[in-house]
mmCIF file of C-alpha atoms in Angstrom:
data_model
loop_
_atom_site.group_PDB
_atom_site.id
_atom_site.type_symbol
_atom_site.label_atom_id
_atom_site.label_comp_id
_atom_site.label_asym_id
_atom_site.label_seq_id
_atom_site.Cartn_x
_atom_site.Cartn_y
_atom_site.Cartn_z
ATOM 1 C CA MET A 534 13.110 -2.158 -34.733
ATOM 2 C CA SER A 535 9.634 -3.409 -35.618
ATOM 3 C CA SER A 536 6.512 -1.258 -35.557
ATOM 4 C CA LEU A 537 5.220 -3.523 -32.756
ATOM 5 C CA ASP A 538 8.238 -2.659 -30.608
ATOM 6 C CA ASN A 539 7.662 1.029 -31.278
ATOM 7 C CA SER A 540 3.953 0.891 -30.455
ATOM 8 C CA THR A 541 4.636 -1.080 -27.266
ATOM 9 C CA LYS A 542 7.228 1.429 -26.101
ATOM 10 C CA LEU A 543 4.868 4.320 -26.865
ATOM 11 C CA TYR A 544 2.051 2.644 -24.967
ATOM 12 C CA ILE A 545 4.254 2.078 -21.899
ATOM 13 C CA GLU A 546 5.556 5.638 -22.042
ATOM 14 C CA ILE A 547 2.012 7.057 -22.141
ATOM 15 C CA VAL A 548 1.022 4.982 -19.101
ATOM 16 C CA LYS A 549 4.104 6.287 -17.254
ATOM 17 C CA GLN A 550 3.299 9.884 -18.174
ATOM 18 C CA LEU A 551 -0.318 9.475 -17.096
ATOM 19 C CA ARG A 552 0.860 8.089 -13.774
ATOM 20 C CA ASN A 553 3.226 11.052 -13.325
ATOM 21 C CA ILE A 554 0.448 13.535 -14.094
ATOM 22 C CA ILE A 555 -1.845 11.856 -11.557
ATOM 23 C CA GLN A 556 0.853 11.937 -8.868
ATOM 24 C CA GLU A 557 2.362 15.355 -9.547
ATOM 25 C CA GLU A 558 -0.957 17.174 -9.873
ATOM 26 C CA GLY A 559 -2.408 15.530 -6.794
ATOM 27 C CA TYR A 560 -5.381 13.744 -8.321
ATOM 28 C CA GLN A 561 -7.450 11.958 -5.674
ATOM 29 C CA THR A 562 -10.041 9.187 -5.769
ATOM 30 C CA GLY A 563 -13.125 10.470 -7.603
ATOM 31 C CA ASP A 564 -11.318 13.273 -9.456
ATOM 32 C CA LYS A 565 -11.977 13.659 -13.176
ATOM 33 C CA LEU A 566 -9.028 13.260 -15.543
ATOM 34 C CA PRO A 567 -8.495 15.403 -18.656
ATOM 35 C CA SER A 568 -10.207 14.060 -21.764
ATOM 36 C CA GLU A 569 -8.501 11.876 -24.372
ATOM 37 C CA ARG A 570 -8.211 14.922 -26.643
ATOM 38 C CA GLU A 571 -6.641 17.042 -23.911
ATOM 39 C CA MET A 572 -4.215 14.267 -22.960
ATOM 40 C CA SER A 573 -3.358 13.721 -26.610
ATOM 41 C CA GLU A 574 -2.455 17.378 -27.058
ATOM 42 C CA ARG A 575 -0.613 17.562 -23.769
ATOM 43 C CA LEU A 576 1.515 14.463 -24.421
ATOM 44 C CA ASN A 577 1.819 15.105 -28.157
ATOM 45 C CA VAL A 578 0.609 11.628 -29.129
ATOM 46 C CA GLY A 579 -2.369 10.275 -31.048
ATOM 47 C CA ARG A 580 -5.743 9.967 -29.369
ATOM 48 C CA SER A 581 -5.855 6.250 -30.166
ATOM 49 C CA SER A 582 -2.675 5.720 -28.107
ATOM 50 C CA VAL A 583 -4.134 7.637 -25.174
ATOM 51 C CA ARG A 584 -7.320 5.593 -25.495
ATOM 52 C CA GLU A 585 -5.359 2.330 -25.270
ATOM 53 C CA ALA A 586 -3.481 3.561 -22.204
ATOM 54 C CA PHE A 587 -6.780 4.541 -20.558
ATOM 55 C CA ARG A 588 -8.194 1.102 -21.333
ATOM 56 C CA ALA A 589 -5.214 -0.605 -19.721
ATOM 57 C CA LEU A 590 -5.544 1.477 -16.556
ATOM 58 C CA GLU A 591 -9.273 0.801 -16.493
ATOM 59 C CA LEU A 592 -8.726 -2.957 -16.768
ATOM 60 C CA LEU A 593 -6.444 -2.726 -13.733
ATOM 61 C CA GLY A 594 -9.197 -0.951 -11.830
ATOM 62 C CA LEU A 595 -7.229 2.291 -11.458
ATOM 63 C CA ILE A 596 -9.605 4.520 -13.422
ATOM 64 C CA GLU A 597 -13.194 4.270 -14.646
ATOM 65 C CA THR A 598 -14.966 5.765 -17.634
ATOM 66 C CA ARG A 599 -18.531 6.975 -17.145
ATOM 67 C CA ARG A 600 -20.502 7.389 -20.340
ATOM 68 C CA GLY A 601 -21.242 11.033 -21.006
ATOM 69 C CA GLU A 602 -19.217 12.187 -17.983
ATOM 70 C CA GLY A 603 -15.555 11.363 -18.520
ATOM 71 C CA THR A 604 -12.743 9.380 -16.905
ATOM 72 C CA PHE A 605 -12.277 9.310 -13.129
ATOM 73 C CA ILE A 606 -9.691 8.083 -10.613
ATOM 74 C CA LYS A 607 -10.746 4.990 -8.673
ATOM 75 C CA ASP A 608 -9.605 3.918 -5.227
ATOM 76 C CA PHE A 609 -6.597 1.723 -6.070
ATOM 77 C CA ARG A 610 -6.505 -0.031 -2.689
ATOM 78 C CA GLY A 611 -7.611 -3.602 -3.158
ATOM 79 C CA HIS A 612 -7.965 -3.024 -6.915
ATOM 80 C CA ASN A 613 -8.549 -5.851 -9.374
ATOM 81 C CA LEU A 614 -4.860 -6.406 -10.076
ATOM 82 C CA VAL A 615 -4.355 -7.628 -6.515
ATOM 83 C CA GLN A 616 -7.186 -10.136 -6.851
ATOM 84 C CA LEU A 617 -5.957 -11.215 -10.281
ATOM 85 C CA LEU A 618 -2.398 -11.868 -9.128
ATOM 86 C CA SER A 619 -3.456 -13.586 -5.923
ATOM 87 C CA THR A 620 -5.746 -15.895 -7.899
ATOM 88 C CA PHE A 621 -3.369 -16.904 -10.679
ATOM 89 C CA ILE A 622 0.177 -16.215 -9.484
ATOM 90 C CA LEU A 623 0.381 -16.216 -5.697
ATOM 91 C CA GLN A 624 -1.220 -19.578 -5.022
ATOM 92 C CA ASP A 625 1.910 -21.677 -4.608
ATOM 93 C CA LYS A 626 3.146 -22.184 -1.065
ATOM 94 C CA GLN A 627 6.454 -20.370 -1.541
ATOM 95 C CA ALA A 628 4.782 -17.219 -2.896
ATOM 96 C CA LYS A 629 2.401 -17.098 0.055
ATOM 97 C CA THR A 630 5.270 -17.545 2.489
ATOM 98 C CA ASP A 631 7.236 -14.774 0.775
ATOM 99 C CA ILE A 632 4.318 -12.342 1.057
ATOM 100 C CA LYS A 633 3.890 -13.061 4.756
ATOM 101 C CA GLU A 634 7.612 -12.875 5.575
ATOM 102 C CA THR A 635 8.122 -9.637 3.659
ATOM 103 C CA LYS A 636 5.105 -7.961 5.257
ATOM 104 C CA TYR A 637 6.293 -8.906 8.732
ATOM 105 C CA LEU A 638 9.832 -7.689 8.047
ATOM 106 C CA VAL A 639 8.514 -4.333 6.810
ATOM 107 C CA GLU A 640 6.360 -4.007 9.931
ATOM 108 C CA TRP A 641 9.294 -4.746 12.211
ATOM 109 C CA ASP A 642 11.497 -2.271 10.345
ATOM 110 C CA CYS A 643 8.785 0.375 10.790
ATOM 111 C CA ILE A 644 8.665 -0.359 14.530
ATOM 112 C CA TRP A 645 12.452 -0.002 14.639
ATOM 113 C CA LEU A 646 12.302 3.301 12.742
ATOM 114 C CA ALA A 647 9.475 4.626 14.885
ATOM 115 C CA MET A 648 11.489 3.945 18.053
ATOM 116 C CA ARG A 649 14.247 6.153 16.686
ATOM 117 C CA LYS A 650 12.292 8.872 14.893
ATOM 118 C CA ALA A 651 9.034 9.400 16.778
ATOM 119 C CA THR A 652 8.738 11.917 19.585
ATOM 120 C CA PRO A 653 7.489 10.809 23.029
ATOM 121 C CA LYS A 654 4.365 12.900 22.366
ATOM 122 C CA GLU A 655 3.612 10.961 19.148
ATOM 123 C CA LEU A 656 4.023 7.595 20.869
ATOM 124 C CA GLU A 657 1.930 8.670 23.860
ATOM 125 C CA ALA A 658 -0.838 9.775 21.484
ATOM 126 C CA PHE A 659 -0.595 6.371 19.799
ATOM 127 C CA ARG A 660 -0.863 4.649 23.188
ATOM 128 C CA ASN A 661 -3.921 6.714 24.083
ATOM 129 C CA TRP A 662 -5.534 5.697 20.786
ATOM 130 C CA VAL A 663 -5.006 2.016 21.565
ATOM 131 C CA THR A 664 -6.605 2.382 25.006
ATOM 132 C CA SER A 665 -9.624 4.333 23.735
ATOM 133 C CA GLU A 666 -10.481 2.743 20.360
ATOM 134 C CA VAL A 667 -11.709 -0.594 19.050
ATOM 135 C CA PHE A 668 -9.407 -1.343 16.136
ATOM 136 C CA GLN A 669 -8.334 -4.012 13.685
ATOM 137 C CA GLU A 670 -4.839 -5.422 13.497
ATOM 138 C CA ASN A 671 -4.141 -3.627 10.203
ATOM 139 C CA GLU A 672 -5.217 -0.291 11.677
ATOM 140 C CA PHE A 673 -2.694 -0.715 14.476
ATOM 141 C CA PHE A 674 0.188 -1.408 12.121
ATOM 142 C CA TYR A 675 -0.867 1.284 9.670
ATOM 143 C CA ARG A 676 -0.426 3.813 12.455
ATOM 144 C CA ILE A 677 3.044 2.450 13.164
ATOM 145 C CA VAL A 678 3.904 2.759 9.471
ATOM 146 C CA LEU A 679 2.762 6.393 9.544
ATOM 147 C CA ILE A 680 4.818 7.117 12.662
ATOM 148 C CA ALA A 681 7.886 5.552 11.027
ATOM 149 C CA ASP A 682 7.559 8.302 8.404
ATOM 150 C CA ASN A 683 9.130 6.435 5.496
ATOM 151 C CA HIS A 684 7.209 6.893 2.254
ATOM 152 C CA LEU A 685 8.669 3.805 0.567
ATOM 153 C CA PHE A 686 7.871 1.540 3.508
ATOM 154 C CA LYS A 687 4.340 2.946 3.547
ATOM 155 C CA ARG A 688 3.823 2.046 -0.109
ATOM 156 C CA LEU A 689 5.380 -1.397 0.336
ATOM 157 C CA TRP A 690 3.285 -2.152 3.409
ATOM 158 C CA THR A 691 0.062 -1.032 1.700
ATOM 159 C CA ILE A 692 0.680 -3.249 -1.333
ATOM 160 C CA LEU A 693 1.818 -6.233 0.733
ATOM 161 C CA THR A 694 -1.214 -5.905 3.010
ATOM 162 C CA ASP A 695 -3.542 -5.971 0.007
ATOM 163 C CA TYR A 696 -1.955 -9.233 -1.155
ATOM 164 C CA TYR A 697 -1.847 -10.614 2.397
ATOM 165 C CA ASN A 698 -5.550 -9.945 2.920
ATOM 166 C CA SER A 699 -6.486 -11.428 -0.463
ATOM 167 C CA LEU A 700 -4.710 -14.683 0.476
ATOM 168 C CA ASP A 701 -6.817 -14.963 3.639
ATOM 169 C CA PHE A 702 -4.161 -15.780 6.217
ATOM 170 C CA GLY A 703 -6.638 -14.818 8.910
ATOM 171 C CA SER A 704 -5.839 -12.745 11.971
ATOM 172 C CA ALA A 705 -5.078 -13.751 15.532
ATOM 173 C CA ILE A 706 -6.953 -12.379 18.508
ATOM 174 C CA VAL A 707 -4.455 -10.202 20.375
ATOM 175 C CA ASP A 708 -4.880 -8.970 23.924
ATOM 176 C CA GLN A 709 -4.819 -5.172 24.196
ATOM 177 C CA LYS A 710 -2.109 -5.530 26.843
ATOM 178 C CA THR A 711 0.269 -6.976 24.250
ATOM 179 C CA TYR A 712 -0.219 -3.967 21.987
ATOM 180 C CA LEU A 713 0.314 -1.602 24.901
ATOM 181 C CA THR A 714 3.457 -3.425 26.027
ATOM 182 C CA LEU A 715 4.844 -3.059 22.514
ATOM 183 C CA ILE A 716 4.174 0.678 22.525
ATOM 184 C CA ASP A 717 5.694 1.038 26.005
ATOM 185 C CA ALA A 718 8.830 -0.712 24.730
ATOM 186 C CA MET A 719 8.917 1.710 21.798
ATOM 187 C CA ILE A 720 8.628 4.662 24.174
ATOM 188 C CA GLU A 721 11.477 3.261 26.279
ATOM 189 C CA LYS A 722 13.455 2.414 23.105
ATOM 190 C CA ASP A 723 13.703 -1.161 24.387
ATOM 191 C CA GLU A 724 14.300 -3.022 21.133
ATOM 192 C CA GLN A 725 14.442 -6.508 22.649
ATOM 193 C CA THR A 726 11.086 -6.199 24.429
ATOM 194 C CA ALA A 727 9.529 -4.597 21.357
ATOM 195 C CA LYS A 728 10.685 -7.532 19.247
ATOM 196 C CA ILE A 729 9.254 -10.063 21.727
ATOM 197 C CA GLN A 730 5.878 -8.294 21.779
ATOM 198 C CA TYR A 731 5.768 -8.026 17.989
ATOM 199 C CA CYS A 732 6.458 -11.769 17.693
ATOM 200 C CA LEU A 733 3.623 -12.440 20.146
ATOM 201 C CA ILE A 734 1.236 -10.349 18.046
ATOM 202 C CA ARG A 735 2.264 -12.123 14.862
ATOM 203 C CA ASN A 736 2.605 -15.552 16.485
ATOM 204 C CA LEU A 737 6.250 -15.831 15.461
ATOM 205 C CA SER A 738 9.039 -17.666 17.230
ATOM 206 C CA SER A 739 11.515 -14.990 16.181
ATOM 207 C CA ILE A 740 12.197 -12.344 13.578
#
C-alpha cells in the first residue's frame, strides 16, 4: 500500500473521529472545540493530520477558526456543501426531480408514522398551532417530522430540504383549511383523506 493510501485513510479516520466526538459530547453551534494539540494527544495522531482534518471541515462550513480564539462549531444547516453540490452536481433535470420526489416521499412517510405514533393530545396541540400561528410551509412539515419521532427521517428531511430550497422550486400558497383538514385526517387516522390533502398541499396528482 502506498504512503498516499495510508495518509488518505488516516485523514478520513480523523474526520470520522472528530465527528463522533462532536456528536457524543453534545457540541452545539458556537461551542469551542479542543485545540489541535489536545485533539492530537486524544486521537494519538500528529498535529499536522488534525490540522488537515480541521481544514477540510472548515472548507465544508462545519467549523470555523477564529485567530487567537480557537476553533468553533458552525451551524451546519444550509452550509456551503449544499450550495456547492446544488451548483455543480444537482443542476440536471433528473437530479432535481429525484430531490423533489424523495423529499415528498419522506414527508408522506412521516405523516403516516405520525398517524400511528402520535397521541391525540400531540395532534390537537399541532392543530392549535396551525390555527394560531403564521408559518411557512417548511415549518409545518418540520413539526410533522418531529411528531413522527424517527431520527433518521428527521436527518433525511433536513438535508433534502436544504437541497430543495437551494434549487429554488418555489412554494405554493396553501389555504389554512387544507392544512387543518390534513391534521383532522391524521387525528381520525384516515389515511386516504390525509393523502389527498397532502397531494393538494404539494400540488401532486398522487403519491
